[in-house]
PDB file of C-alpha atoms in Angstrom:
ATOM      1  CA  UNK M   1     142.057 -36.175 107.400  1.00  0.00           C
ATOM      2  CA  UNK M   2     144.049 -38.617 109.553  1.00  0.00           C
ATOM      3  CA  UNK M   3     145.972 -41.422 108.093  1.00  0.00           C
ATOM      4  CA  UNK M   4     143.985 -44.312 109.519  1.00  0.00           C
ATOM      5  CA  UNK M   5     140.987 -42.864 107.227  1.00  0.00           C
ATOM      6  CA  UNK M   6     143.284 -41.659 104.172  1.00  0.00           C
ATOM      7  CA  UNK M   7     142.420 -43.129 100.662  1.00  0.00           C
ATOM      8  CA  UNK M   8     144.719 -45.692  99.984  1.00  0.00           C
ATOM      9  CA  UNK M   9     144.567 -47.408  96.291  1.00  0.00           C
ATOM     10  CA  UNK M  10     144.269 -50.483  95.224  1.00  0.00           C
ATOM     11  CA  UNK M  11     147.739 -52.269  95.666  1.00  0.00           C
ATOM     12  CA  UNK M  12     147.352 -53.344  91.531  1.00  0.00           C
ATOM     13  CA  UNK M  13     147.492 -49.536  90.697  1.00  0.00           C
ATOM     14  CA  UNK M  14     150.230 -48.617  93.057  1.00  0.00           C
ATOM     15  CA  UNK M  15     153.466 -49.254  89.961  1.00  0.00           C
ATOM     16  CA  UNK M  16     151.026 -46.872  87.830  1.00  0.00           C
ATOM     17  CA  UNK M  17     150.418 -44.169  90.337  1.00  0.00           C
ATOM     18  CA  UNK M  18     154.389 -43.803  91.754  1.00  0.00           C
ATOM     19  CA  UNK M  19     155.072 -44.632  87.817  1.00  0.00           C
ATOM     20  CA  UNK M  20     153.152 -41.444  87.040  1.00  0.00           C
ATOM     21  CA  UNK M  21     154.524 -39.702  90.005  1.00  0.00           C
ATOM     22  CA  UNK M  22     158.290 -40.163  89.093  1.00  0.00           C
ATOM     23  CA  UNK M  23     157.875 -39.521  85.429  1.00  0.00           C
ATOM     24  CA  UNK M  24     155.317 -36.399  85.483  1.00  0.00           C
ATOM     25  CA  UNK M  25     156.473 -34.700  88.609  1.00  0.00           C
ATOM     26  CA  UNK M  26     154.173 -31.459  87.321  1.00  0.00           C
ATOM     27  CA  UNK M  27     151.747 -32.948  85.716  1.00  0.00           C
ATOM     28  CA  UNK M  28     149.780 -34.869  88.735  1.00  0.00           C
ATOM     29  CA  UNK M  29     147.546 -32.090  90.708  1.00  0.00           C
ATOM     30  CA  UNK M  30     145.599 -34.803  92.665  1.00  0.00           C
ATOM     31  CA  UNK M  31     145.224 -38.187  93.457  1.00  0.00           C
ATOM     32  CA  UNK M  32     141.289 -39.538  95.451  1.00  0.00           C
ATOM     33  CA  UNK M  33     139.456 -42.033  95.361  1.00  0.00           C
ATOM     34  CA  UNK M  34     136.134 -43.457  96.477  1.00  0.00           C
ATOM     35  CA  UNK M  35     134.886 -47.090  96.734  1.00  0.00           C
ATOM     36  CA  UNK M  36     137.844 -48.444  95.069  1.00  0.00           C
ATOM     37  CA  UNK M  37     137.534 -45.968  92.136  1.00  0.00           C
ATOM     38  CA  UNK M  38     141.225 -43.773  91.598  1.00  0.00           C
ATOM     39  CA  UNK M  39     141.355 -40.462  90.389  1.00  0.00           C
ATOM     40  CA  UNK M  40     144.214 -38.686  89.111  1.00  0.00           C
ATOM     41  CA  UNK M  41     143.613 -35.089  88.352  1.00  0.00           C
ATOM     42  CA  UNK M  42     145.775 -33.467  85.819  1.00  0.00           C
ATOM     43  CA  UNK M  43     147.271 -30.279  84.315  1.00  0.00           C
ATOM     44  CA  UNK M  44     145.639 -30.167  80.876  1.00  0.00           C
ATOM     45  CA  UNK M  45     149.141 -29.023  79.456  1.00  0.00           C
ATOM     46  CA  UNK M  46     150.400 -32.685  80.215  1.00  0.00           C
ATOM     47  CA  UNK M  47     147.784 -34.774  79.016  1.00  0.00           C
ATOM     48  CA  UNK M  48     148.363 -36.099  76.029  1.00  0.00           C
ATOM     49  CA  UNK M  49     152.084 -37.352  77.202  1.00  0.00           C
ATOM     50  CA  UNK M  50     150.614 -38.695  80.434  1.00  0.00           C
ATOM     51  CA  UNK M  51     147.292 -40.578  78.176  1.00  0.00           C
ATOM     52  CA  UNK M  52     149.934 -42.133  75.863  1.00  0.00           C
ATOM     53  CA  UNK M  53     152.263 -43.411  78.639  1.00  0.00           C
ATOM     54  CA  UNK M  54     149.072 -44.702  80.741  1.00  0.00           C
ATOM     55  CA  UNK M  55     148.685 -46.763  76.972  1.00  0.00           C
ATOM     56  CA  UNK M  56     151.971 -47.674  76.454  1.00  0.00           C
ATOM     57  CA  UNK M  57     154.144 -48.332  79.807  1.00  0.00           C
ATOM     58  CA  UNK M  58     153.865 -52.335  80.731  1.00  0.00           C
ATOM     59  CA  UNK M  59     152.868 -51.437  84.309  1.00  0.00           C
ATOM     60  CA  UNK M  60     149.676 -49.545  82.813  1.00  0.00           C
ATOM     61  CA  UNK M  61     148.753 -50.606  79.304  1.00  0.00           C
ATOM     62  CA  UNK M  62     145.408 -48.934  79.565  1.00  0.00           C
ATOM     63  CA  UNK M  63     144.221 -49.598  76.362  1.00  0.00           C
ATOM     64  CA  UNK M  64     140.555 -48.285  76.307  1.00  0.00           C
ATOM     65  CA  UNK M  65     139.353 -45.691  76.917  1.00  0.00           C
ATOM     66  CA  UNK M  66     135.731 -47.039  78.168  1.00  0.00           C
ATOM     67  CA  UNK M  67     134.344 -43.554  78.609  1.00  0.00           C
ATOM     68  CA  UNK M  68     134.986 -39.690  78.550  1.00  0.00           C
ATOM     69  CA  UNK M  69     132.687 -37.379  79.750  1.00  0.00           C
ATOM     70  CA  UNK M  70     132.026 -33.758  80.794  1.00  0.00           C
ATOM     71  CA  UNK M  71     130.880 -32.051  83.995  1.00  0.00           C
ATOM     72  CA  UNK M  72     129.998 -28.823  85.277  1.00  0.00           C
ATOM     73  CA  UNK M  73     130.752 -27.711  88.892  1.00  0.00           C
ATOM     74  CA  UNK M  74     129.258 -24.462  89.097  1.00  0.00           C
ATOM     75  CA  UNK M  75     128.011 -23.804  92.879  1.00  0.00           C
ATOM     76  CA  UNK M  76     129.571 -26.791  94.015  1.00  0.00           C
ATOM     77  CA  UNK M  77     133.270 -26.080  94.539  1.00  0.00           C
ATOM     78  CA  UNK M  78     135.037 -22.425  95.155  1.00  0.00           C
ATOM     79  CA  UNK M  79     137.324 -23.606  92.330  1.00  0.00           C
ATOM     80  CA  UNK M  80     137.258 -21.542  89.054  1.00  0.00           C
ATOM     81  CA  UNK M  81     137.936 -24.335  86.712  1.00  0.00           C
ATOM     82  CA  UNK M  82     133.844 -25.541  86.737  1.00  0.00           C
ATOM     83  CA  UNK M  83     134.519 -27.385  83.771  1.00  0.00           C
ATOM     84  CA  UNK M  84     135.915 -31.076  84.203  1.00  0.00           C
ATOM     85  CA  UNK M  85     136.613 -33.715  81.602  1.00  0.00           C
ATOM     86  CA  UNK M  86     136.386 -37.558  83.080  1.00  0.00           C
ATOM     87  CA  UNK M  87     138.563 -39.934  81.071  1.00  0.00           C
ATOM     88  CA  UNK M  88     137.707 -43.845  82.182  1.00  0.00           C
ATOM     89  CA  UNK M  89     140.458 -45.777  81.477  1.00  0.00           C
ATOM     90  CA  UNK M  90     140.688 -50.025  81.379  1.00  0.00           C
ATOM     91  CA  UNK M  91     143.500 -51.876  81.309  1.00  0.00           C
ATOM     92  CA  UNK M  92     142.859 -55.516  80.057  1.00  0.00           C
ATOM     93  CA  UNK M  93     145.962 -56.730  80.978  1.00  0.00           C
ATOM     94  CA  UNK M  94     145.885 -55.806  84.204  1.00  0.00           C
ATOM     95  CA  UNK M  95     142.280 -55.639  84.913  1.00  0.00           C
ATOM     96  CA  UNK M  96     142.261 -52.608  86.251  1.00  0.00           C
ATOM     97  CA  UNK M  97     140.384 -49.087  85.923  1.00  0.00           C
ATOM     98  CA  UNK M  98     141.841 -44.980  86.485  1.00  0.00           C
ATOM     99  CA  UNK M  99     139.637 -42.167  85.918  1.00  0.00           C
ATOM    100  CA  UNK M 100     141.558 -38.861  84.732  1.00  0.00           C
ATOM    101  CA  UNK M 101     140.188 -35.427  85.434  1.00  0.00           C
ATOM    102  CA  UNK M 102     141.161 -32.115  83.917  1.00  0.00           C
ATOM    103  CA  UNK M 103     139.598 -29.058  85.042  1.00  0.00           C
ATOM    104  CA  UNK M 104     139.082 -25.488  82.627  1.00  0.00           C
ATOM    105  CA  UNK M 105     137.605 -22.647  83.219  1.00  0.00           C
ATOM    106  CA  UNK M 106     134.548 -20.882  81.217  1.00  0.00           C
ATOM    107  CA  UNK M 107     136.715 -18.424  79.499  1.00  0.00           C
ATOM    108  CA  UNK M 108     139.719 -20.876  78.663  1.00  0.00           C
ATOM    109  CA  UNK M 109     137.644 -24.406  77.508  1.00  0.00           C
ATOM    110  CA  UNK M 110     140.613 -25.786  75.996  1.00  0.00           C
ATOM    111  CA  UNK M 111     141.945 -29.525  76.471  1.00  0.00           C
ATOM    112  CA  UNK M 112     144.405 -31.242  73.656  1.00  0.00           C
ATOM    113  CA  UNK M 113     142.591 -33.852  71.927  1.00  0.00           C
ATOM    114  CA  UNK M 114     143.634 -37.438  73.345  1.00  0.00           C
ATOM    115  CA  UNK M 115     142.127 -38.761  69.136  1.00  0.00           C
ATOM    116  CA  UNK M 116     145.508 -39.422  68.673  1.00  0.00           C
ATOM    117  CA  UNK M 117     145.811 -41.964  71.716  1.00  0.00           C
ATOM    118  CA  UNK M 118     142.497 -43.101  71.744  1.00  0.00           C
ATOM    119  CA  UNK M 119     140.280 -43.127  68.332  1.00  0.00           C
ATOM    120  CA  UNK M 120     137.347 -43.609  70.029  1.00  0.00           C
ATOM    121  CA  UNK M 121     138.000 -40.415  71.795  1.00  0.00           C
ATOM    122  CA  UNK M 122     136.695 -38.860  68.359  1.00  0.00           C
ATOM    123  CA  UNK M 123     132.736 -38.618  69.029  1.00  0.00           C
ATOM    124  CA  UNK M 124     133.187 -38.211  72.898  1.00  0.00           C
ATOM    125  CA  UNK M 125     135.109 -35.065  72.229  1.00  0.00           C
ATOM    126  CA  UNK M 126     132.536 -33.943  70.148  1.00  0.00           C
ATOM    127  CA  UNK M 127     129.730 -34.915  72.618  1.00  0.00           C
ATOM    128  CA  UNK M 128     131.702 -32.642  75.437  1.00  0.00           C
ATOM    129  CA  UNK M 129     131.511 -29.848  73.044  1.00  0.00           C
ATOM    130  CA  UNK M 130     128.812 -29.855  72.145  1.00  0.00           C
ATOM    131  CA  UNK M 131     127.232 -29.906  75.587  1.00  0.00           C
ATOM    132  CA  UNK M 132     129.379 -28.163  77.359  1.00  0.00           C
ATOM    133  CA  UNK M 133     131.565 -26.093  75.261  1.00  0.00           C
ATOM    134  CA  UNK M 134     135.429 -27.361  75.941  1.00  0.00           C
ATOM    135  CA  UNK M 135     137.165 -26.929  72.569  1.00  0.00           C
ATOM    136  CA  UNK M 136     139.742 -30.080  72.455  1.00  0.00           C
ATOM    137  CA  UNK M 137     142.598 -28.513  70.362  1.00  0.00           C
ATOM    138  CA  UNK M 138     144.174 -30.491  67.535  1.00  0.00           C
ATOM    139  CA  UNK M 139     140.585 -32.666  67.309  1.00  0.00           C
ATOM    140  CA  UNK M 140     140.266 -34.019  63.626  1.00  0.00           C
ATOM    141  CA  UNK M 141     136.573 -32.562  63.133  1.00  0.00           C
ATOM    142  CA  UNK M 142     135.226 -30.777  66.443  1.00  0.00           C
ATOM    143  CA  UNK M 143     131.582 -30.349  65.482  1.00  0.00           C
ATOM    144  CA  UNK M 144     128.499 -30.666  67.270  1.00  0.00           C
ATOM    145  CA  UNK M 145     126.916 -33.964  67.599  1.00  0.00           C
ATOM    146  CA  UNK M 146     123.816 -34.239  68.466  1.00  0.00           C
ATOM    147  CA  UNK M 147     122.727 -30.706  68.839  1.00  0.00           C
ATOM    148  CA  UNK M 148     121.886 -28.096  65.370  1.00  0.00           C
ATOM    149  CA  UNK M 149     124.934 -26.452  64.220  1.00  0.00           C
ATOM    150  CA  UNK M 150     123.542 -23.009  64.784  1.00  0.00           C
ATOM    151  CA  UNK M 151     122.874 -24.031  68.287  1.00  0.00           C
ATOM    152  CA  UNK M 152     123.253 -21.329  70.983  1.00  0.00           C
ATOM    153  CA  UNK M 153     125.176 -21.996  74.041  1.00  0.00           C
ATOM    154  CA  UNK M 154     125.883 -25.174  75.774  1.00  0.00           C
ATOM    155  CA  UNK M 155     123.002 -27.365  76.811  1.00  0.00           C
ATOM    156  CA  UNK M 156     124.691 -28.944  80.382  1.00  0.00           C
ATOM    157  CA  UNK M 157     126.060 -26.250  81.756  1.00  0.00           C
ATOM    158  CA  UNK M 158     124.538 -25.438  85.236  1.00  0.00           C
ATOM    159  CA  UNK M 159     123.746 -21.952  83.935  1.00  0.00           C
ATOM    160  CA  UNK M 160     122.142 -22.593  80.679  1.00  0.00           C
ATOM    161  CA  UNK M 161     118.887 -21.662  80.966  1.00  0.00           C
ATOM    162  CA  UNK M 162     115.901 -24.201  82.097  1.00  0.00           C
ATOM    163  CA  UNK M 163     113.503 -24.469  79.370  1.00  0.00           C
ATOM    164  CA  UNK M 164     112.450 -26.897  76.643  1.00  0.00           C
ATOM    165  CA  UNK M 165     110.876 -26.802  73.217  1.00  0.00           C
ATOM    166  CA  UNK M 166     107.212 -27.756  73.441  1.00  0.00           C
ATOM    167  CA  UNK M 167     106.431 -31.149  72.315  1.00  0.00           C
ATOM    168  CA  UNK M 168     103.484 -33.172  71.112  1.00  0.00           C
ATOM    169  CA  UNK M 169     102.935 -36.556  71.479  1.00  0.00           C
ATOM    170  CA  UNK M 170     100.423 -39.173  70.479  1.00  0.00           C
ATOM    171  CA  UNK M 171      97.307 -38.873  72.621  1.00  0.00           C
ATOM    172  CA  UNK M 172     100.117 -36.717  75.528  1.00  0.00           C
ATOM    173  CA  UNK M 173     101.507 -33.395  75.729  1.00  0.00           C
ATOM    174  CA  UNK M 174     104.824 -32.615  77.432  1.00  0.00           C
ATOM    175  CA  UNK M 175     105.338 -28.857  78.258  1.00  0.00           C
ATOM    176  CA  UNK M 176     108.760 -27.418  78.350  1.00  0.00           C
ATOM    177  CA  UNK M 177     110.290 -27.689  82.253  1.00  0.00           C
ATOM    178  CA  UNK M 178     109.691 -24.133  83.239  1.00  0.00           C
ATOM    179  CA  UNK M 179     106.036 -24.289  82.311  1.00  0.00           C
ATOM    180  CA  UNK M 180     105.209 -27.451  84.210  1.00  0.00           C
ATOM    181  CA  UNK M 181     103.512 -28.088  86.928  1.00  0.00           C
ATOM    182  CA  UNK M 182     103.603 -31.286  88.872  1.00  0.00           C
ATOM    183  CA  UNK M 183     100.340 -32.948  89.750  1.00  0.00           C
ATOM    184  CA  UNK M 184     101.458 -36.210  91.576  1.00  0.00           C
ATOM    185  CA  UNK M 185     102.331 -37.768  88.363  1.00  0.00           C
ATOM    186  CA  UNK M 186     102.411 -37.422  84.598  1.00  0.00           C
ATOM    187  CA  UNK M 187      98.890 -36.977  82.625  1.00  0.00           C
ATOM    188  CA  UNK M 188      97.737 -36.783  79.124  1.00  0.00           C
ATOM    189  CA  UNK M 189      96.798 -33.313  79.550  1.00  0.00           C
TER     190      UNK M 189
END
């Protein structure tokens, strides 16, 4: 990639990015960006410091956390870590936004908890977990959500298998995915 089309951030995040730069030489794998939007991809191991000085530092104060999300990369990147969590981050005093993205891998899911930054990091934990199986240590009640507790496997993940439960529905039925077949549009039988 040559300079002249580089990603460059917004100037108003520049203090936050060499802020996190200086401070958490090791903790910083990767700064992008598209449309405006920055990424900075971290180590899991220095999350929690790096979420509570994004909070707390005067040249951040990114206050909410708006969002925080899971995602599975499976066939899409070489990289083993498939597993990313998103954390959308707003600063009202600055009126600005940073996504952070940690990556884990299948057979090591963990991420520390950010509850203790962030409360309403509580039931999107969960939510992550319960889709797609990253256990966020030192979480004050990491139980499924929305799915049954005796749940098998992780609904979101790319390899969980296609397939549905079979449901009725006044005056409609909706097979499962795998069974259906597509007819130009949806019918009532």
């Amino acid at each position: 990639m040559t300079s002249a089309t580089a990603f460059q951030p917004p100037d108003v995040l520049q203090p936050v990015l060499t802020g996190l730069r200086e401070r958490f030489p090791d903790a910083v794998t990767e700064v992008a960006g598209h449309r405006g939007e920055v990424t900075v991809e971290l180590d899991r191991a220095h999350l929690v410091e790096v979420a509570t000085w994004l909070r707390d530092d005067p040249a951040a104060r990114f206050r909410l956390l708006a969002d925080l999300s899971g995602t599975d990369y499976l066939k899409l990147d070489d990289r083993p870590e498939r597993l990313c969590v998103d954390y959308h981050l707003y600063s009202f005093d600055h009126n600005m936004r940073l996504r952070l993205k940690v990556r884990v891998t299948v057979e090591d899911p963990h991420v520390p908890s950010v509850t203790g930054v962030w409360a309403t990091a509580n039931w999107h934990e969960r939510e992550v977990y319960d889709f797609f199986g990253v256990r966020f240590d030192g979480h004050p009640n990491l139980i499924r959500i929305l799915m049954p507790e005796d749940w098998k496997g992780y609904p979101q993940r790319k390899d969980y298998p296609l397939g549905g439960v079979d449901v009725e529905y006044k005056g409609a039925h909706v097979p499962p995915p795998d069974t259906r077949r597509y007819k130009g549009g949806w019918t009532s039988t």
